[in-house]
Tab-separated table of C-alpha atoms in Angstrom:
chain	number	residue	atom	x	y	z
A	1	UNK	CA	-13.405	5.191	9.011
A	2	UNK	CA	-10.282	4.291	7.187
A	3	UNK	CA	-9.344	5.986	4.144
A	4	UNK	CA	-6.817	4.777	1.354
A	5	UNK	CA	-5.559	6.982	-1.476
A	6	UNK	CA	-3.890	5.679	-4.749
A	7	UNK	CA	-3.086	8.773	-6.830
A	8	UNK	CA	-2.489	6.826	-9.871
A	9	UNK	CA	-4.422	3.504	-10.011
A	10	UNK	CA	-4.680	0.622	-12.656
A	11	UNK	CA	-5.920	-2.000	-14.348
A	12	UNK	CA	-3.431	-4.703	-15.063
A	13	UNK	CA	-4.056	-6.680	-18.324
A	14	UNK	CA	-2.204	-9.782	-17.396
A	15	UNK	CA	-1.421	-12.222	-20.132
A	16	UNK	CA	-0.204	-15.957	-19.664
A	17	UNK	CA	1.945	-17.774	-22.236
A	18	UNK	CA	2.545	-21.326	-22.686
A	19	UNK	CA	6.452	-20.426	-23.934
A	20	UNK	CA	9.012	-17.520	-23.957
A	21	UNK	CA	7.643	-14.149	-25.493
A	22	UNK	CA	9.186	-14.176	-29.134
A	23	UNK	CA	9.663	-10.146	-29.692
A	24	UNK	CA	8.609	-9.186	-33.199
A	25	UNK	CA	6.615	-12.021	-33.511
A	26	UNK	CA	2.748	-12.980	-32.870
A	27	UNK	CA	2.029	-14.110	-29.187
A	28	UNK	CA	-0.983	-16.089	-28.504
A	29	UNK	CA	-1.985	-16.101	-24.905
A	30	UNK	CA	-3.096	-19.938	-23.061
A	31	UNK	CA	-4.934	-17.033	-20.250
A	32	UNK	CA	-5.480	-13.499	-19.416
A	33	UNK	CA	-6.974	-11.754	-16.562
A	34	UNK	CA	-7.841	-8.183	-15.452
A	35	UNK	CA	-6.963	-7.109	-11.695
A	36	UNK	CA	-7.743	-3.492	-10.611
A	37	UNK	CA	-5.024	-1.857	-8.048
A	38	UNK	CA	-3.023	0.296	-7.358
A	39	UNK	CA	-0.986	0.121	-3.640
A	40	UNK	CA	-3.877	1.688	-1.561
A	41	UNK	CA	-6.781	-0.201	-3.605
A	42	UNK	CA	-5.039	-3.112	-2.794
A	43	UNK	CA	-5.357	-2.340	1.013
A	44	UNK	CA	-8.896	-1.099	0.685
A	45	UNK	CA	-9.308	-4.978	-0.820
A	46	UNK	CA	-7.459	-6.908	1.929
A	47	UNK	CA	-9.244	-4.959	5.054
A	48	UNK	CA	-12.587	-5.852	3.247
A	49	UNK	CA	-11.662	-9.721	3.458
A	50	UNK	CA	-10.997	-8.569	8.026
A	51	UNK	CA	-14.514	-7.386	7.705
A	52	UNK	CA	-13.063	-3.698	7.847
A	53	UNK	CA	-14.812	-0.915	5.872
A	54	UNK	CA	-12.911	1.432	4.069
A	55	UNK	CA	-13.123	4.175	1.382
A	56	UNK	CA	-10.555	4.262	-1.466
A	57	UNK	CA	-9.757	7.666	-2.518
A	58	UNK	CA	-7.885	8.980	-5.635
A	59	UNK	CA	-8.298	10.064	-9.242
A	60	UNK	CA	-9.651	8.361	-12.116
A	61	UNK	CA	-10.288	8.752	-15.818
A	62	UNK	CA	-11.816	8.352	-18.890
A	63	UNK	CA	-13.660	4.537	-19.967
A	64	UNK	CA	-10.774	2.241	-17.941
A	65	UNK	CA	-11.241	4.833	-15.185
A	66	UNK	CA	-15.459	3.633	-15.294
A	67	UNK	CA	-14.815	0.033	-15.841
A	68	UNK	CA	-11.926	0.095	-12.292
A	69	UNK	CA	-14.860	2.055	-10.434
A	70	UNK	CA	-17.503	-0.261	-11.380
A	71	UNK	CA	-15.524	-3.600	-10.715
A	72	UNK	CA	-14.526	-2.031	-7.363
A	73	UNK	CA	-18.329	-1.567	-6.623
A	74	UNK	CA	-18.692	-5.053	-7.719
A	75	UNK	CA	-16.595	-6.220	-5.003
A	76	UNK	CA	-17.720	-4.584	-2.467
A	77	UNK	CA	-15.451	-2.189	-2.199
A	78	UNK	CA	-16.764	1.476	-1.544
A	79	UNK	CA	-14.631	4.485	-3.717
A	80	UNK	CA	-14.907	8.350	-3.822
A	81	UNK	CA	-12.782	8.818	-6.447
A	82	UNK	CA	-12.045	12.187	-8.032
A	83	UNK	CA	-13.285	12.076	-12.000
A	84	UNK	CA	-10.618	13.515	-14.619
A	85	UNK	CA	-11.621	15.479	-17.387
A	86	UNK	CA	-8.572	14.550	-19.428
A	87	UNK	CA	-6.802	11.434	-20.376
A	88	UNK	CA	-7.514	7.859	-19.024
A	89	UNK	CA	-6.510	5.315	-16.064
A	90	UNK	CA	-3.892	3.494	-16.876
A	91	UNK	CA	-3.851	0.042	-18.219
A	92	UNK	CA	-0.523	-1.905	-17.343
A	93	UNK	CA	0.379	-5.057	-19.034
A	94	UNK	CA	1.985	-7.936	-17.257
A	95	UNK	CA	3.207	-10.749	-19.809
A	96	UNK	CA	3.949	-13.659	-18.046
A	97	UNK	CA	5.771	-16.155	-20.159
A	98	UNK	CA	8.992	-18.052	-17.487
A	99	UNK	CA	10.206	-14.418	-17.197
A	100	UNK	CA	7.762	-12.044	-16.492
A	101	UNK	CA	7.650	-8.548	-18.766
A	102	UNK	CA	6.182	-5.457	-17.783
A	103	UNK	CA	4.225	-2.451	-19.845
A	104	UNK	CA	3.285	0.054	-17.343
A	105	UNK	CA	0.894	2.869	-18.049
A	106	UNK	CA	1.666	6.387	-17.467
A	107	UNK	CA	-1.734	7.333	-16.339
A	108	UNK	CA	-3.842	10.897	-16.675
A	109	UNK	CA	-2.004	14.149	-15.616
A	110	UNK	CA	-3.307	15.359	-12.510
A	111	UNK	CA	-4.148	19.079	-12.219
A	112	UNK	CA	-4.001	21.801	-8.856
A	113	UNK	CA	-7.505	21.396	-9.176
A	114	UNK	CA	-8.109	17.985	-8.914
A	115	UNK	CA	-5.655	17.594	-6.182
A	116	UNK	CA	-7.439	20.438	-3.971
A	117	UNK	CA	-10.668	18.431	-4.482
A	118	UNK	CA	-8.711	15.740	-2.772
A	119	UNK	CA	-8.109	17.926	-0.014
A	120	UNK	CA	-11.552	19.237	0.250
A	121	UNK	CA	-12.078	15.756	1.363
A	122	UNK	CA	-9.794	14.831	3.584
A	123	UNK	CA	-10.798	17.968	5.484
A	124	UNK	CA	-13.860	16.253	6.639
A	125	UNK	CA	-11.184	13.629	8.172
A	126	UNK	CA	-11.530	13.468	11.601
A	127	UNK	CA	-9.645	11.758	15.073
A	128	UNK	CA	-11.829	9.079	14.731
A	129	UNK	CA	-10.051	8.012	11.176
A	130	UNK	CA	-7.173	6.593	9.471
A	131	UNK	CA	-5.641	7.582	6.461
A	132	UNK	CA	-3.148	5.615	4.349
A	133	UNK	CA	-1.056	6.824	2.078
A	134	UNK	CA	0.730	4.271	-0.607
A	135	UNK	CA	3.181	4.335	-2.964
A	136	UNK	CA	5.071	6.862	-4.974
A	137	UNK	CA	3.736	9.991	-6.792
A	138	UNK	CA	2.905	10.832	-10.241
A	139	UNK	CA	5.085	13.146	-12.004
A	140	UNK	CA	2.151	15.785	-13.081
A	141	UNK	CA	1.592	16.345	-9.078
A	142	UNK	CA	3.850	18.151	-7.009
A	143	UNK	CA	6.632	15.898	-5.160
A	144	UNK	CA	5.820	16.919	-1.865
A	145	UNK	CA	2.108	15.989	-1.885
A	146	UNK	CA	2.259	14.009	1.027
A	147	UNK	CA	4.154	16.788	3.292
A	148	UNK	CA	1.066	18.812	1.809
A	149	UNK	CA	-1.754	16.218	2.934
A	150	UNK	CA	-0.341	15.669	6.374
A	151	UNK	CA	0.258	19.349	7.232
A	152	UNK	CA	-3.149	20.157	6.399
A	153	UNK	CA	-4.126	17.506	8.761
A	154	UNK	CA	-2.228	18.328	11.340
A	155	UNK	CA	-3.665	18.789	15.083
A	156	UNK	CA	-6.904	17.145	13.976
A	157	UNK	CA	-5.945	13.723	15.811
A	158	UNK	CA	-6.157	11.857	12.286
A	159	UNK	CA	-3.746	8.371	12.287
A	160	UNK	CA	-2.062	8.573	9.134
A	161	UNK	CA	-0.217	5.812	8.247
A	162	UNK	CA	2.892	6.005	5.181
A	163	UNK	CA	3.883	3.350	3.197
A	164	UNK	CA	6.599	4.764	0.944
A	165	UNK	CA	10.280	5.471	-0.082
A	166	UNK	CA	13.188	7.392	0.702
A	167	UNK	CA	12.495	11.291	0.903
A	168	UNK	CA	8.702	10.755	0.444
A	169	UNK	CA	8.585	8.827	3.661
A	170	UNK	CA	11.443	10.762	5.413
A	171	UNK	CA	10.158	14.258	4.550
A	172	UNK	CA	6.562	13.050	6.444
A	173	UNK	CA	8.289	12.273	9.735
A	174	UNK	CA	7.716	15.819	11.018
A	175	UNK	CA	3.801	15.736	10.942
A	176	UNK	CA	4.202	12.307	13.139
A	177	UNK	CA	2.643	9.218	11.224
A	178	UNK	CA	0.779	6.702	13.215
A	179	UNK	CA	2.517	3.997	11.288
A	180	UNK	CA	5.244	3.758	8.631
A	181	UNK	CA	6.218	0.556	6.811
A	182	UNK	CA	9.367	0.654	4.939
A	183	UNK	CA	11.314	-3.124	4.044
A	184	UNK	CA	14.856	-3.890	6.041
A	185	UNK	CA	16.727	-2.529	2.330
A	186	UNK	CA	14.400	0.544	2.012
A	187	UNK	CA	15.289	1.369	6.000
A	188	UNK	CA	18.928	0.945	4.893
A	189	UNK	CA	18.745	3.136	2.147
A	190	UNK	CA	17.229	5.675	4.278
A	191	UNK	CA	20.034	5.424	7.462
A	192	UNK	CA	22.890	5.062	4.272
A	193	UNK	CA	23.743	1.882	5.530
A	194	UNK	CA	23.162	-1.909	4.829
A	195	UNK	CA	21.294	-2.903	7.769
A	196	UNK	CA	22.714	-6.768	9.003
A	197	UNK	CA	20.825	-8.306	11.955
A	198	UNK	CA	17.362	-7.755	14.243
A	199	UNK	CA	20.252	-5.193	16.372
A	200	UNK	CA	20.899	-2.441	13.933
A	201	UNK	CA	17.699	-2.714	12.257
A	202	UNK	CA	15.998	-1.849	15.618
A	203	UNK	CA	18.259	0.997	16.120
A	204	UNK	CA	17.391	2.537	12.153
A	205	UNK	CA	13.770	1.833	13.597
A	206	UNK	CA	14.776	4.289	16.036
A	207	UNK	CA	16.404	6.646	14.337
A	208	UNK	CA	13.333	7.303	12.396
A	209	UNK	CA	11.291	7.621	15.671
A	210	UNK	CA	13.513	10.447	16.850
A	211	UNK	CA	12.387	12.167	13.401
A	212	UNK	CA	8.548	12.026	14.613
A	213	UNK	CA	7.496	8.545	13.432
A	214	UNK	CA	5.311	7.088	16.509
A	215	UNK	CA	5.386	3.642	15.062
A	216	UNK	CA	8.195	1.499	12.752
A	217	UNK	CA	6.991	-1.402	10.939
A	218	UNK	CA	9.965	-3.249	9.322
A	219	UNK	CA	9.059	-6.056	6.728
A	220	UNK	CA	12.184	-8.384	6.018
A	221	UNK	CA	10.436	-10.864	3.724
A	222	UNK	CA	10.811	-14.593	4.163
A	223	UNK	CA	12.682	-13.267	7.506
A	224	UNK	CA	9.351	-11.759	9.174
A	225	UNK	CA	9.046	-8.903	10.735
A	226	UNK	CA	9.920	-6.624	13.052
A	227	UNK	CA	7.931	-3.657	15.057
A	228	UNK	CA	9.519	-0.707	17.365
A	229	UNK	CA	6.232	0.376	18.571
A	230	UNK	CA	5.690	4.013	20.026
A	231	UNK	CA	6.126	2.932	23.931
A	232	UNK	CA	9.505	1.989	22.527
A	233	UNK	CA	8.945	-1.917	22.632
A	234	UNK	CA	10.170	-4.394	20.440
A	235	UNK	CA	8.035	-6.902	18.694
A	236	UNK	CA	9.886	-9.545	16.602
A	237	UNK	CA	7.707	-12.293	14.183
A	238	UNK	CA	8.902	-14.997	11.953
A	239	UNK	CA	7.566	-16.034	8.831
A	240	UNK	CA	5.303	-18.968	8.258
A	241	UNK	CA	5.740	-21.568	6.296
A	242	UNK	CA	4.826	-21.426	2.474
A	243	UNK	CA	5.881	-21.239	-1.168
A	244	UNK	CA	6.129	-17.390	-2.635
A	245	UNK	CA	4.036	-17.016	-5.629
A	246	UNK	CA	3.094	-13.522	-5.855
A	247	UNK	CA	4.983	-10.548	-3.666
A	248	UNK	CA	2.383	-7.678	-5.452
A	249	UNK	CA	0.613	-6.533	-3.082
A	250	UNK	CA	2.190	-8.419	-0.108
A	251	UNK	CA	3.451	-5.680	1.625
A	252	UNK	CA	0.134	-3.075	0.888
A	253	UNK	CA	-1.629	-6.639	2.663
A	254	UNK	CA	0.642	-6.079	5.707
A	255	UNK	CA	-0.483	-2.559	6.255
A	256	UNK	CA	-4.021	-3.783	5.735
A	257	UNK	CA	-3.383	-6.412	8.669
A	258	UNK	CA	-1.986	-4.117	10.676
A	259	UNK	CA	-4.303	-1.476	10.955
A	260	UNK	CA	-7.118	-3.955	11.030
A	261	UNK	CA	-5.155	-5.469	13.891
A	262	UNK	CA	-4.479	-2.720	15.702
A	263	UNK	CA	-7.867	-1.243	15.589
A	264	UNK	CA	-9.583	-4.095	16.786
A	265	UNK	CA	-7.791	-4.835	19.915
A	266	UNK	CA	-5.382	-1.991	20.822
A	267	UNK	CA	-2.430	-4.031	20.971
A	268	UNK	CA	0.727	-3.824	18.909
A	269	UNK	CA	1.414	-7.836	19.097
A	270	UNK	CA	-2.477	-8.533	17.796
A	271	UNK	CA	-1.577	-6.039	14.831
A	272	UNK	CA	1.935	-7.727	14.023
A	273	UNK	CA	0.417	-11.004	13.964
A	274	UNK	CA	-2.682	-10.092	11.471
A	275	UNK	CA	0.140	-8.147	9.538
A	276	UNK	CA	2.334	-10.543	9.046
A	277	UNK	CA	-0.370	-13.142	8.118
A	278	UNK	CA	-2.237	-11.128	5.555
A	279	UNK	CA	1.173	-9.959	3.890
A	280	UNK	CA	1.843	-14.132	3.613
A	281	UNK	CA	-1.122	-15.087	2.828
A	282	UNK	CA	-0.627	-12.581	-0.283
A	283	UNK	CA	2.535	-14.068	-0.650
A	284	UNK	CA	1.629	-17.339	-1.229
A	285	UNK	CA	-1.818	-16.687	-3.056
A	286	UNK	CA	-1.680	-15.353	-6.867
A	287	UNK	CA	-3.845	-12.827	-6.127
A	288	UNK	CA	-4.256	-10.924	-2.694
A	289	UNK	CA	-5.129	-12.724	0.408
A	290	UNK	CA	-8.686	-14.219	1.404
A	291	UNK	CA	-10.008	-14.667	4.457
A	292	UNK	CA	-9.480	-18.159	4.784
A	293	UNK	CA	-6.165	-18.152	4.171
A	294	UNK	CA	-5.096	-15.249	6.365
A	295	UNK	CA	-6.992	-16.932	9.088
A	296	UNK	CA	-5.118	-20.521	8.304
A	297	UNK	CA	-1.647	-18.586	8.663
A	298	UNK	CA	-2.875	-16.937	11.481
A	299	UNK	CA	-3.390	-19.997	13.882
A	300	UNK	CA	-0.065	-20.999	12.657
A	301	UNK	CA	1.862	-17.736	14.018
């Protein structure tokens, strides 16, 4: 089975205008929808469109916390979440209007408690099952949560894959992820260097495979991506063709692809090709990718 957490997800209230947001002044909207994420959610939703089952962990709250659960159901989209006595899942507001303005929630404070409840369940995690980890970590949990998960995991054969930033993906590379995902400027950041051409990107790929990390996954945008896989291989992919309308959730799409890829024909080149195409697909979709349109960008690759 594959497992996603999101420690911290949302409901984002986005609002359409027909003109520029006029501050101090009454805004009427021309649309407005509700989309429930949060970085693993949005996996959990892109390897249900490859016909791959997964459960989304993490920690909900209050009425918004009720209403995410039950739209997730109503999607098909199966959840163990961890119920909150205190406070309430955030609602973020997204005010598009030309330029678009954000209003991000802070979300409930997570306590010891409900974060060893988390790791009640992940015990049951066996070598049989992925587990992704996505995004950064609320400031009422300890920093290091993801050191914590993946040492308590350790030598139980469990494919963990990390898709985060600086120190919270560098600290992990001791306890050997399956897969991490960082972009070419995030890999940069991380070597202290800005990383010019397929060359030195491959050899920060390494680098970070030297630390423990069994596979690299480099995203460069409209430039592809590129793969140092754990036999030491290089796989290189371009782009296809399309216009960008939405890059949330492209990259949590990739990850999607990838595992999906990967775990239904063993072969790094499959999962860089589904990876690539569900991150697009996102990419050029305002929402996240279908199936239909990760399959049309597919035969293109």
């Amino acid at each position: 089975m594959i497992y996603t957490v999101t420690f911290n997800p949302a409901i984002d209230y986005v609002v359409r205008l027909d003109k520029a947001l006029e501050v101090g002044e009454v805004n009427r909207a021309k649309g407005e929808d509700c989309v429930l994420g949060g970085k693993g959610i949005n996996v959990s939703g892109v390897l249900a469109q490859l016909g791959c089952e997964s459960v989304a962990l993490g920690f909900v709250a209050g009425e918004t916390g009720a209403w995410l659960e039950r739209g997730l159901a109503a999607q098909g989209l199966r959840t163990d979440f961890i119920h909150l006595e205190q406070g309430m899942t955030r609602i973020n507001v997204k005010i598009k209007a030309g330029q678009e303005t954000e209003l991000n929630g802070a979300g409930p404070a997570i306590p010891a408690s409900a974060l060893h409840a988390l790791e009640e369940k992940l015990d049951a995690l066996t070598e049989s099952d992925v587990l992704i980890l996505a995004g950064s970590i609320p400031s009422s949990m300890p920093q290091d949560t993801y050191e914590r998960l993946l040492a308590r995991l350790q030598g139980r054969g469990v494919r963990a894959v990390v898709d985060a930033t600086r120190d919270l993906l560098v600290n992990v590379l001791q306890y050997h992820p399956f897969l991490i995902k960082p972009n070419n400027h995030e890999l940069g950041e991380i070597v202290g260097r800005v990383l010019t051409g397929d060359e030195e990107i491959t050899a920060a790929a390494r680098a970070l495979q030297t630390q423990g990390a069994r596979n690299v996954l480099v995203s460069m945008a409209g430039d592809g991506a590129l793969l140092v896989d754990e036999t030491g291989a290089v796989h290189r992919i371009g782009c296809p063709k399309g216009k960008v309308v939405n890059s949330v959730g492209a990259g949590d799409s990739m990850v999607a692809g990838f595992v999906a890829g990967y775990l239904q024909t063993g072969r790094y080149d499959d999962a860089l090709r589904l990876g690539t195409a569900c991150g697009s697909a996102t990419a050029f979709s305002l929402g996240l990718a279908k199936k239909s349109e990760i399959d049309a960008l597919l035969a293109a690759l």
